[in-house]
CSV table of C-alpha atoms in Angstrom, one decimal:
chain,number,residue,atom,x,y,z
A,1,UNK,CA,225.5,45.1,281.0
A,2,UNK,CA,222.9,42.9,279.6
A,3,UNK,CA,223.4,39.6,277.7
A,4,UNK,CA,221.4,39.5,274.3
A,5,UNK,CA,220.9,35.8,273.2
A,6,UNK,CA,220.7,35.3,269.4
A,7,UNK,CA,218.9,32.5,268.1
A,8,UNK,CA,220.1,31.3,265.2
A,9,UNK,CA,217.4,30.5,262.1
A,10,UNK,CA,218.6,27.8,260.1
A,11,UNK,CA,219.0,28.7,256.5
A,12,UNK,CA,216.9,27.2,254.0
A,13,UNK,CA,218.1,25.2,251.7
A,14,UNK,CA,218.9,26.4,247.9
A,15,UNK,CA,216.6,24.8,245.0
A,16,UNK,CA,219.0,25.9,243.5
A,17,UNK,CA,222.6,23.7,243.4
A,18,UNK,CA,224.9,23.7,241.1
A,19,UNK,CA,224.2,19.4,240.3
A,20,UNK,CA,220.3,20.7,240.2
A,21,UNK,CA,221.6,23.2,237.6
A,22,UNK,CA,223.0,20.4,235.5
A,23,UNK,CA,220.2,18.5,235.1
A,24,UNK,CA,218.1,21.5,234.1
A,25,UNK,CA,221.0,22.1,231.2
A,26,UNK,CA,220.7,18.4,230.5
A,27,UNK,CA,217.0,18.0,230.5
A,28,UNK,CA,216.4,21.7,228.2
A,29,UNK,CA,218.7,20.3,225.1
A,30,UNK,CA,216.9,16.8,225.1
A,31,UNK,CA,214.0,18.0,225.1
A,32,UNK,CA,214.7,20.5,222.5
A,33,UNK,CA,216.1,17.4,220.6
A,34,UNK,CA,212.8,15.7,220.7
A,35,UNK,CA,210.4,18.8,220.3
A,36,UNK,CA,211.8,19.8,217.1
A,37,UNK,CA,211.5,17.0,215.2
A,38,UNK,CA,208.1,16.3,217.2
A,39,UNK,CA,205.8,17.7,214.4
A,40,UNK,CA,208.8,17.4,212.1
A,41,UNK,CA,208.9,13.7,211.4
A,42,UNK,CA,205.5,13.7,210.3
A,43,UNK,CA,205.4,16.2,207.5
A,44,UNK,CA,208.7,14.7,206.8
A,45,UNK,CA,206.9,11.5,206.1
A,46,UNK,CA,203.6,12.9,204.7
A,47,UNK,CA,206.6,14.5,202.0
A,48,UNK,CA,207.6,11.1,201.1
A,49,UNK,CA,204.1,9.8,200.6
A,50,UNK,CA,202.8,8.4,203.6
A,51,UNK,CA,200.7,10.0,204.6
A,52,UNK,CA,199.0,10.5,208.2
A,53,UNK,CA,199.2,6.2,208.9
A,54,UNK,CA,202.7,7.0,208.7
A,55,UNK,CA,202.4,10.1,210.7
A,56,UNK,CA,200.3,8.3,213.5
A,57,UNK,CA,202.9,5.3,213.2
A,58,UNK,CA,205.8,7.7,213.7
A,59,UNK,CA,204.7,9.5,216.8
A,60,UNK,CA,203.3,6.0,218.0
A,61,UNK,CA,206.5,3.9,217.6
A,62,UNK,CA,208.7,6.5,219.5
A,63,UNK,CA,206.3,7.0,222.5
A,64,UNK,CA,205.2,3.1,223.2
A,65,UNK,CA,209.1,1.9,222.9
A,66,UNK,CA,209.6,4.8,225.7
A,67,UNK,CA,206.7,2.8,227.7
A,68,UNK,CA,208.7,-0.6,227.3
A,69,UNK,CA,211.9,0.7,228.2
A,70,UNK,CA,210.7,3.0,231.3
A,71,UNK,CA,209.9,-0.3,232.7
A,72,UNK,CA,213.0,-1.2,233.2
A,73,UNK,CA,215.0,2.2,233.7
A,74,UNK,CA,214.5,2.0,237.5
A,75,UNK,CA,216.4,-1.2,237.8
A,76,UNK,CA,219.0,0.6,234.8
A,77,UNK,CA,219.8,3.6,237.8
A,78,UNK,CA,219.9,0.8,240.9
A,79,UNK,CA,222.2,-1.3,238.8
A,80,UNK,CA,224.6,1.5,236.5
A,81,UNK,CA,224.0,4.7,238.6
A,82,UNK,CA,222.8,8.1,236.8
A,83,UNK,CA,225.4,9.0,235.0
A,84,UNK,CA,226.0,6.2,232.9
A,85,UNK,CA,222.1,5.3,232.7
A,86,UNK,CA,221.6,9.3,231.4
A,87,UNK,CA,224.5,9.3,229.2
A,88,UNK,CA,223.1,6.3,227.4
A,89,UNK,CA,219.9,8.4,226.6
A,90,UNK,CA,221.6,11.2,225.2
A,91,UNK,CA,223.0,9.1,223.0
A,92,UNK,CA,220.0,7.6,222.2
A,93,UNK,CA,217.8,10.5,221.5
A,94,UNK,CA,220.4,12.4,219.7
A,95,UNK,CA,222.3,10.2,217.4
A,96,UNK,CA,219.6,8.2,215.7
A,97,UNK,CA,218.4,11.6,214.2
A,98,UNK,CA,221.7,11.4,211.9
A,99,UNK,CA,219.8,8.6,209.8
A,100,UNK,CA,217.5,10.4,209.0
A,101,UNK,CA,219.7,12.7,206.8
A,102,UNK,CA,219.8,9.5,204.4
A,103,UNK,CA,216.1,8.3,203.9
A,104,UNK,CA,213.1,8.6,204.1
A,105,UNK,CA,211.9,5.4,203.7
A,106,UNK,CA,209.0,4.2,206.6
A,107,UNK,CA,210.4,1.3,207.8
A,108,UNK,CA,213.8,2.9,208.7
A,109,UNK,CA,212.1,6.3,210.3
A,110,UNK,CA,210.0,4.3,212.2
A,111,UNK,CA,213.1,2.3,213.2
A,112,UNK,CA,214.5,5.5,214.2
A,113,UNK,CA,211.6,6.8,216.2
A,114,UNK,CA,212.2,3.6,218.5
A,115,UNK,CA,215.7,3.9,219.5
A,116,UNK,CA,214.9,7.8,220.6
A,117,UNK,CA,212.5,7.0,222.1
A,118,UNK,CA,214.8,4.3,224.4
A,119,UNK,CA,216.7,6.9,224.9
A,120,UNK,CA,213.7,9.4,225.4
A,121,UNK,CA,212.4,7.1,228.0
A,122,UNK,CA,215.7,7.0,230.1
A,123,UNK,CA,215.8,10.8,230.4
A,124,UNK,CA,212.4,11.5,231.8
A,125,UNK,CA,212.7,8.9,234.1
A,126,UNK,CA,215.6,8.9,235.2
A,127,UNK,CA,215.3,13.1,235.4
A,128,UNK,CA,212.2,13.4,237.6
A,129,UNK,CA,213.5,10.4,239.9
A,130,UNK,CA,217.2,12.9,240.0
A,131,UNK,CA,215.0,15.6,241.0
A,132,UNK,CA,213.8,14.4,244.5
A,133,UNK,CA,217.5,13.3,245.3
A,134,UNK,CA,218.8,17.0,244.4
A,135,UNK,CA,216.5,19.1,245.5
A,136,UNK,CA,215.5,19.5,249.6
A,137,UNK,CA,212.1,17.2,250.4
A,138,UNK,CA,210.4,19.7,251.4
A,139,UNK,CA,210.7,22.5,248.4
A,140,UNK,CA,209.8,19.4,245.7
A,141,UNK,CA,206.3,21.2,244.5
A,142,UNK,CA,208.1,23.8,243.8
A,143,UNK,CA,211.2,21.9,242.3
A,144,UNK,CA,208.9,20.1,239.8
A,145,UNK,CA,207.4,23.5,238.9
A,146,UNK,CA,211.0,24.5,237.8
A,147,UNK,CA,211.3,21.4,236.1
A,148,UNK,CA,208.1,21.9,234.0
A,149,UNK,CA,209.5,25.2,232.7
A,150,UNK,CA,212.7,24.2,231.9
A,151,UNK,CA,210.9,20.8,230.2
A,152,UNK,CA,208.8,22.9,228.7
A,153,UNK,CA,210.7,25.7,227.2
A,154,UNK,CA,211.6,23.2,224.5
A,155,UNK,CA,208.4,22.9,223.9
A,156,UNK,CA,208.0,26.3,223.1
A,157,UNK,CA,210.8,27.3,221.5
A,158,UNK,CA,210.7,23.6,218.8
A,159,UNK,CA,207.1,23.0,218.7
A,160,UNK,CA,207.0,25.8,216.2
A,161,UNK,CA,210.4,26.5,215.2
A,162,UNK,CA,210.8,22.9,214.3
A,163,UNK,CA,207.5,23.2,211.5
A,164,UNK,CA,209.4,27.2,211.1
A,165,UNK,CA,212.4,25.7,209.9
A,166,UNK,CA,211.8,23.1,207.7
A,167,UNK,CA,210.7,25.9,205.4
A,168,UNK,CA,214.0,28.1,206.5
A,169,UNK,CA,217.3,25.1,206.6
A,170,UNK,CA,215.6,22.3,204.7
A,171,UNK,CA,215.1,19.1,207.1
A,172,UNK,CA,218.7,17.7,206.8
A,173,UNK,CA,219.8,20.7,208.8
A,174,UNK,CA,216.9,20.2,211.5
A,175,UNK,CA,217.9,16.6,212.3
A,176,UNK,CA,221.7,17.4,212.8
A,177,UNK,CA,220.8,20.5,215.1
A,178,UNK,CA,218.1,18.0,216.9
A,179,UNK,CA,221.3,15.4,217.2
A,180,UNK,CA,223.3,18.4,218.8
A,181,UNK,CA,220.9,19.3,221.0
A,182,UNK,CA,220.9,16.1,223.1
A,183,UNK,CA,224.6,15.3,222.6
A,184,UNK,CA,225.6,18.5,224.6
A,185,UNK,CA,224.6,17.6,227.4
A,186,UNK,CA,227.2,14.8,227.8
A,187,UNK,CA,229.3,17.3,228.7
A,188,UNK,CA,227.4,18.1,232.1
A,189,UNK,CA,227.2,14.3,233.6
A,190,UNK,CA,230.6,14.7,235.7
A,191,UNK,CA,228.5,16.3,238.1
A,192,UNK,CA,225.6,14.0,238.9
A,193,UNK,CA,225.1,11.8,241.3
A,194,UNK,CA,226.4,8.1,240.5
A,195,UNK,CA,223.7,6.0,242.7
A,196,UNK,CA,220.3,6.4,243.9
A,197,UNK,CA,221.0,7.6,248.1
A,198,UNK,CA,218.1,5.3,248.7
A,199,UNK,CA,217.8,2.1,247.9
A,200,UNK,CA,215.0,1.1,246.0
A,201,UNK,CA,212.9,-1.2,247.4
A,202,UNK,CA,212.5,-4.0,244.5
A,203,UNK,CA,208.4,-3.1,243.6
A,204,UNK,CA,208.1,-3.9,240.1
A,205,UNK,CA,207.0,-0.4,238.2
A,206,UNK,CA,203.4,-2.1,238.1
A,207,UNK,CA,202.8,-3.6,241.1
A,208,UNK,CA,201.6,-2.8,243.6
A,209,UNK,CA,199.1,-0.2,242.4
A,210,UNK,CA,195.4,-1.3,244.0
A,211,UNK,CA,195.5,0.9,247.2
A,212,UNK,CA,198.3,3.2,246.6
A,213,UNK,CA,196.4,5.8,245.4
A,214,UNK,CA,198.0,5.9,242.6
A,215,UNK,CA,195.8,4.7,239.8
A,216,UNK,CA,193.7,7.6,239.5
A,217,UNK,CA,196.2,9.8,239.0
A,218,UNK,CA,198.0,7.5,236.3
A,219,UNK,CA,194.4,7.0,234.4
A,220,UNK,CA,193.8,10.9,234.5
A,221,UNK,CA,197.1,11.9,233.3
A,222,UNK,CA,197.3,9.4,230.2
A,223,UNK,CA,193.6,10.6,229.2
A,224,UNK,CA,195.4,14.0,228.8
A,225,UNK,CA,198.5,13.1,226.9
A,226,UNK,CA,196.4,10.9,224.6
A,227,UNK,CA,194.8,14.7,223.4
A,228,UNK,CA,198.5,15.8,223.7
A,229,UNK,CA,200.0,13.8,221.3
A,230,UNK,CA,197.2,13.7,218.7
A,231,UNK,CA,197.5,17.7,218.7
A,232,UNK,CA,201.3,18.1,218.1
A,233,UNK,CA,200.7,15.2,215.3
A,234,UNK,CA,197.9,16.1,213.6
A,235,UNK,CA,197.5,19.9,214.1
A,236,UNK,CA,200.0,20.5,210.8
A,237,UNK,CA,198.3,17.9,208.7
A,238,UNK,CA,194.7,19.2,209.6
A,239,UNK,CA,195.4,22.9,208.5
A,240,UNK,CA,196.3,23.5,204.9
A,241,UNK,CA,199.7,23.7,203.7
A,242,UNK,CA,199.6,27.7,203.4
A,243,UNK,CA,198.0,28.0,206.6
A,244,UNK,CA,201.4,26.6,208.3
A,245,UNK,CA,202.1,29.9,210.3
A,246,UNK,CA,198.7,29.4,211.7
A,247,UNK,CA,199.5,25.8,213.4
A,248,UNK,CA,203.2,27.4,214.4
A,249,UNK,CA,201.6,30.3,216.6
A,250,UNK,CA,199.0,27.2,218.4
A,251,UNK,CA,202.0,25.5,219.1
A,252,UNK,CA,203.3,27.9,220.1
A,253,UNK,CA,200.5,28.8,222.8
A,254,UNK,CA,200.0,25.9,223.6
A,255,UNK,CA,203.8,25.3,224.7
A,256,UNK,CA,204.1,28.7,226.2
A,257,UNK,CA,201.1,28.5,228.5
A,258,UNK,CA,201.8,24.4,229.6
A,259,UNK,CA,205.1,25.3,231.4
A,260,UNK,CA,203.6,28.4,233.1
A,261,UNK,CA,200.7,26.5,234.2
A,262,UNK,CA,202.6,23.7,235.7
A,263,UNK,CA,204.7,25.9,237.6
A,264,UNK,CA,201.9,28.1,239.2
A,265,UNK,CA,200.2,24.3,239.8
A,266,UNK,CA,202.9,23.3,241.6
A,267,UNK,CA,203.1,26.4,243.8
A,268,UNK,CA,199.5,26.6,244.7
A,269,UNK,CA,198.8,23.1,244.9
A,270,UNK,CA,201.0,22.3,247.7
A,271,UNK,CA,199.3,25.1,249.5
A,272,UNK,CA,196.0,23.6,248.9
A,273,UNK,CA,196.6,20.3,247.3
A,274,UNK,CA,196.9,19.2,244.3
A,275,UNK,CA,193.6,17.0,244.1
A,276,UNK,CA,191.6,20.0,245.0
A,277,UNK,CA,192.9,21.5,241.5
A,278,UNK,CA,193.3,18.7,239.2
A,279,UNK,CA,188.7,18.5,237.8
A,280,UNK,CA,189.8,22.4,236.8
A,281,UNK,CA,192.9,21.6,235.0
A,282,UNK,CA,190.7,18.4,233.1
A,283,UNK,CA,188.1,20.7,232.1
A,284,UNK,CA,190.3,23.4,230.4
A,285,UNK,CA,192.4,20.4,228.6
A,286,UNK,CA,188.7,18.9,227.6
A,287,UNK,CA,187.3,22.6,226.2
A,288,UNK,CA,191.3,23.1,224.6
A,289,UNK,CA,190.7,20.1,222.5
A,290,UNK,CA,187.0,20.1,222.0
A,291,UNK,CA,187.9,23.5,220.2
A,292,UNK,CA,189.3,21.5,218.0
A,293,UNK,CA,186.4,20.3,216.3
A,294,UNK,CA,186.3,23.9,214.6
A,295,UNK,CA,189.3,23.1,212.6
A,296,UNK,CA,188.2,25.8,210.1
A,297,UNK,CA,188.6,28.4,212.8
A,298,UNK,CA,192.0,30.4,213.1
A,299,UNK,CA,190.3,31.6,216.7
A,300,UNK,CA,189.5,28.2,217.5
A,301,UNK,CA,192.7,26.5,216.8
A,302,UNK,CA,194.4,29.3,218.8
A,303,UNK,CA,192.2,29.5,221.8
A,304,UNK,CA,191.2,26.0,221.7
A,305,UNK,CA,195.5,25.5,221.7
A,306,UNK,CA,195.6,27.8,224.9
A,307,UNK,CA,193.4,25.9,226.9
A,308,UNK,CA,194.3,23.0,226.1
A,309,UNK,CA,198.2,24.4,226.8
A,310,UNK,CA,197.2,25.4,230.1
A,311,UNK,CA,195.5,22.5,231.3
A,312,UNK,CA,197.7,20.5,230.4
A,313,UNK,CA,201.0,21.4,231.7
A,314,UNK,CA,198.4,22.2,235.2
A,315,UNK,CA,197.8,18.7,234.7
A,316,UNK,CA,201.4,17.2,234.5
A,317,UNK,CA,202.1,19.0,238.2
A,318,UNK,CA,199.1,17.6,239.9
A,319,UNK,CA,199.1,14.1,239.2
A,320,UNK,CA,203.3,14.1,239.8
A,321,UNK,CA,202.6,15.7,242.7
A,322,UNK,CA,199.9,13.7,244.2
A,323,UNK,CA,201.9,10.3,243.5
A,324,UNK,CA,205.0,11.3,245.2
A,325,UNK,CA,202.8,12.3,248.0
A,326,UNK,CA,201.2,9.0,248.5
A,327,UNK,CA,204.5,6.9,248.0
A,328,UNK,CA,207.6,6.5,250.3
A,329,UNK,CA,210.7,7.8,249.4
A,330,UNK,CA,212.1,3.9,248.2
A,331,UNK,CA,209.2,3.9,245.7
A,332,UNK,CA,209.7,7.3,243.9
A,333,UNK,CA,211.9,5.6,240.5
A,334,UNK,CA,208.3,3.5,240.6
A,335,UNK,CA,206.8,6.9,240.5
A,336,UNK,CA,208.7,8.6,238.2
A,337,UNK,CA,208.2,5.7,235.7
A,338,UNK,CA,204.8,5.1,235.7
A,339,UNK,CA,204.2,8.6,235.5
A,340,UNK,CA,206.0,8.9,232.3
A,341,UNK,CA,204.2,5.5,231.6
A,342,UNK,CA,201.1,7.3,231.6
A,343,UNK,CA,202.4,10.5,229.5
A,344,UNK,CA,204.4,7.9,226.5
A,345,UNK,CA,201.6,5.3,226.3
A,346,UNK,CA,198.9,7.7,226.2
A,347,UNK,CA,200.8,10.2,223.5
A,348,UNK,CA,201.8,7.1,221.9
A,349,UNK,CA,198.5,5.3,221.3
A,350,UNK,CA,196.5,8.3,221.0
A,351,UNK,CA,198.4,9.3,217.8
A,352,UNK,CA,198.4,5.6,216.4
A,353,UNK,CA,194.2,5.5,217.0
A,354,UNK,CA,193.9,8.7,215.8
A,355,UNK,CA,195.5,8.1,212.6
A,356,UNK,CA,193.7,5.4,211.9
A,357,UNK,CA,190.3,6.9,212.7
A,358,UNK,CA,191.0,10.3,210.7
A,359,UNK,CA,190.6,8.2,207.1
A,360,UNK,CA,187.6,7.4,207.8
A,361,UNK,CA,185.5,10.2,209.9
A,362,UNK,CA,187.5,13.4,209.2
A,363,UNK,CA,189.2,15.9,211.5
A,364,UNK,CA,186.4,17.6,213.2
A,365,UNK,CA,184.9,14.0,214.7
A,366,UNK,CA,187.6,12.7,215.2
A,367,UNK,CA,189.2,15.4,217.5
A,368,UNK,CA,185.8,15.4,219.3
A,369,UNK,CA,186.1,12.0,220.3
A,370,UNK,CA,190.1,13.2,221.9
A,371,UNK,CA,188.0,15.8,223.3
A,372,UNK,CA,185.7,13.2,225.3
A,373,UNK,CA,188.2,11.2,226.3
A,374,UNK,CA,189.8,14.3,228.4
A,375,UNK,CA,186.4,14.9,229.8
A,376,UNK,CA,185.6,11.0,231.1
A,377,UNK,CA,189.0,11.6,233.3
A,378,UNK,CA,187.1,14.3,235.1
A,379,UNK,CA,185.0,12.1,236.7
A,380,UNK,CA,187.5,9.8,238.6
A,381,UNK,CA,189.3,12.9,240.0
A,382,UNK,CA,186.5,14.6,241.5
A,383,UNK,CA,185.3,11.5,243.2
A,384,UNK,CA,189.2,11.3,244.6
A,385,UNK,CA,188.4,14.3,246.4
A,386,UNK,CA,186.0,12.0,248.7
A,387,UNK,CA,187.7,8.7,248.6
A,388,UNK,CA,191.6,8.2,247.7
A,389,UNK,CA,191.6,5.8,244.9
C-alpha cells in the first residue's frame, strides 16, 4: 500500500468579485452619462449661436473643474469612505444635465459643465483608486485592462450615438437619458467598500513628484488627452453639417479601438513593461491626429481617428501602469488623481486653446499643431527607457 501525497495549489484569486462587478456597472452608466453629451453640448451651443468659443469653453469648464476637485477627492474617500464620496458624483454628473432641458443660454451651460465635472472628477478617481483595493495586487495590469473596456465602451456606444441622436429624439431627450445613466448606479453603492483598507499617507496629490518617477508619465499622458479632447470637440464642427454620419463613424473608431488597445496594453505590458511600449503608443496618437490636418478627407478622418483611437487608449494603460508601479501602496489615491489630473487638465485646456486658435488659422493648422504636441511627448518617454524620470 503506497501513500500518495497531494499537494495542494492555491487557487488564484477571481478578477472577478461580485464588489469588482459593481464598480464596472457603476463606472459603464457614468461614463455613458458624460460621453453622450461629450460632442453633444457643443453643437448644442453652436445651435444657440455660440459658436466654437463656446464649444472650446464648454468642454474646457467641465474638464479643469474636474482638475480642482480631483485635488481634493483623495482626502474626500480618507475622510467619507467610497460610498458616500461616489454617490455624491453620481449625483453630480447626472442631475445637472436636467437644466439643460431649460436653456441654452452660455453662462448657465457652462455653469452646468462645472458641477459634472465635480462630479466627473470624483468617479474617475475615486474608481481607479477602488480598483487596487478590489482586485488581487498581483492581477492589477490586467484589472485596469478590464477597466479600460468597460470605461471605454461608453465611449463607443455615446461618442456617436450622442451626435446620432440629436437628429433621432431632439436634445431634451438626450440630456434626461444622460441624467439616467449616472443616477442608476446609486443603486449599486450598498456593496462597496466604506474606507480605504490602507491608510493613506497624508502626501499632498502634488507633492512629492521630483524623483518618483512619476512626472514623465504625467507630462506624456496630458500631451495625449490635450489631442483627445480637441478631437471629440471639434471633429463635428470641422466636418460640414451633412457630412455628420462621417464624424459619427470616427468616433466611433476611435472609441472602439481605445478600449481594445488599453486592454491588450495592459496584458502585454506587464509581461514586458509598460515603458518599453509607451514611444509606440505616442507615435500612433501623433500620426491619428496629424491625419487630421486632411480634414477634407473621409479616409483621413477615419484612419487618422483609428490611430489616434488606438494609441490612445494604449496610452492610458501604460502611464497608469507605470505610476502604480513606482508608488507604494499608501500613495495610489495620489496616483489615481494625478493621473486623471493629467487626462482633465490636458482635455480641458486643449479644447479651450484650440478654440481660440481655430478663428484665426483654420482647422487644418491648427490640428497640426495638436498633432506636434503628441509627438514632443515622445521624446521624454524614450529617454525613460535609460533613466527613470
Amino acid at each position: 500500500m503506497t501513500t500518495c501525497e497531494i499537494t495542494l495549489v492555491p487557487a488564484t484569486p477571481r478578477l472577478l468579485t461580485g464588489q469588482f462587478g459593481r464598480l464596472l456597472f457603476t463606472v459603464f452608466g457614468s461614463s455613458l452619462s458624460m460621453y453622450l453629451l461629450t460632442s453633444v453640448v457643443p453643437l448644442y451651443l453652436a445651435a444657440s449661436g455660440s459658436g466654437g468659443i463656446g464649444a472650446g469653453l464648454s468642454t474646457g469648464a467641465m474638464m479643469l473643474s474636474a482638475v480642482g476637485v480631483e485635488l481634493l477627492v483623495p482626502r474626500m474617500l480618507a475622510r467619507w469612505g467610497y460610498q458616500v464620496v461616489l454617490g455624491l458624483g453620481l449625483v453630480l454628473l447626472g442631475a445637472p444635465s436636467l437644466v439643460l432641458l431649460t436653456t441654452a443660454s452660455l453662462p448657465l451651460v457652462l455653469a452646468v459643465c462645472v458641477v459634472r465635472g465635480a462630479g466627473l472628477a470624483i468617479l474617475v478617481v475615486g474608481a481607479v483608486a477602488l480598483i487596487a483595493e478590489v482586485t488581487p495586487a498581483h492581477r492589477r495590469g490586467e484589472a485596469f485592462g478590464v477597466y479600460g473596456v468597460v470605461v471605454g465602451l461608453p465611449a463607443a456606444i455615446g461618442l456617436p450615438l450622442g451626435v446620432y441622436l440629436t437628429g433621432v429624439i431632439g436634445f431634451d431627450a438626450l440630456f434626461v437619458l444622460a441624467a439616467a445613466a449616472s443616477l442608476v448606479g446609486l443603486i449599486t453603492l450598498g456593496g462597496m467598500p466604506k474606507l480605504p483598507s490602507t491608510e493613506e499617507q497624508h502626501v499632498k496629490v502634488l507633492g512629492g513628484l521630483r524623483g518618483s518617477g512619476l512626472l514623465m508619465p504625467t507630462f506624456v499622458f496630458a500631451a495625449v488627452t490635450v489631442a483627445a479632447g480637441i478631437s471629440v470637440t471639434f471633429l463635428p464642427l470641422a466636418v460640414a453639417e451633412e457630412n455628420q454620419s462621417l464624424v459619427a463613424a470616427a468616433l466611433l473608431m476611435q472609441a472602439i479601438t481605445a478600449p481594445g488597445a488599453r486592454w491588450l496594453a495592459g496584458r502585454y505590458g506587464d509581461r514586458v513593461g509598460p515603458a518599453k511600449l509607451l514611444p509606440v503608443a505616442l507615435v500612433l496618437a501623433a500620426l491619428g491626429a496629424g491625419a487630421l490636418v486632411l480634414i477634407g478627407s473621409a479616409t483621413a478622418i477615419v484612419v487618422g481617428s483609428t490611430l489616434f483611437g488606438i494609441g490612445f487608449g494604449a496610452a492610458q494603460n501604460l502611464t497608469l501602469s507605470l505610476m502604480y508601479n513606482r508608488v507604494p501602496k499608501s500613495r495610489y489615491g495620489q496616483v489615481s488623481a494625478l493621473w486623471n489630473l493629467a487626462y482633465d487638465g490636458g482635455w480641458g485646456i486643449g479644447a479651450i486653446v484650440f478654440g481660440a486658435i481655430v478663428a484665426g488659422t483654420g482647422y487644418s493648422v491648427a490640428f497640426a499643431l495638436t498633432a506636434a504636441v503628441v509627438a514632443v511627448a515622445i521624446v521624454p518617454a524614450v529617454q525613460s527607457l535609460r533613466n527613470r524620470t
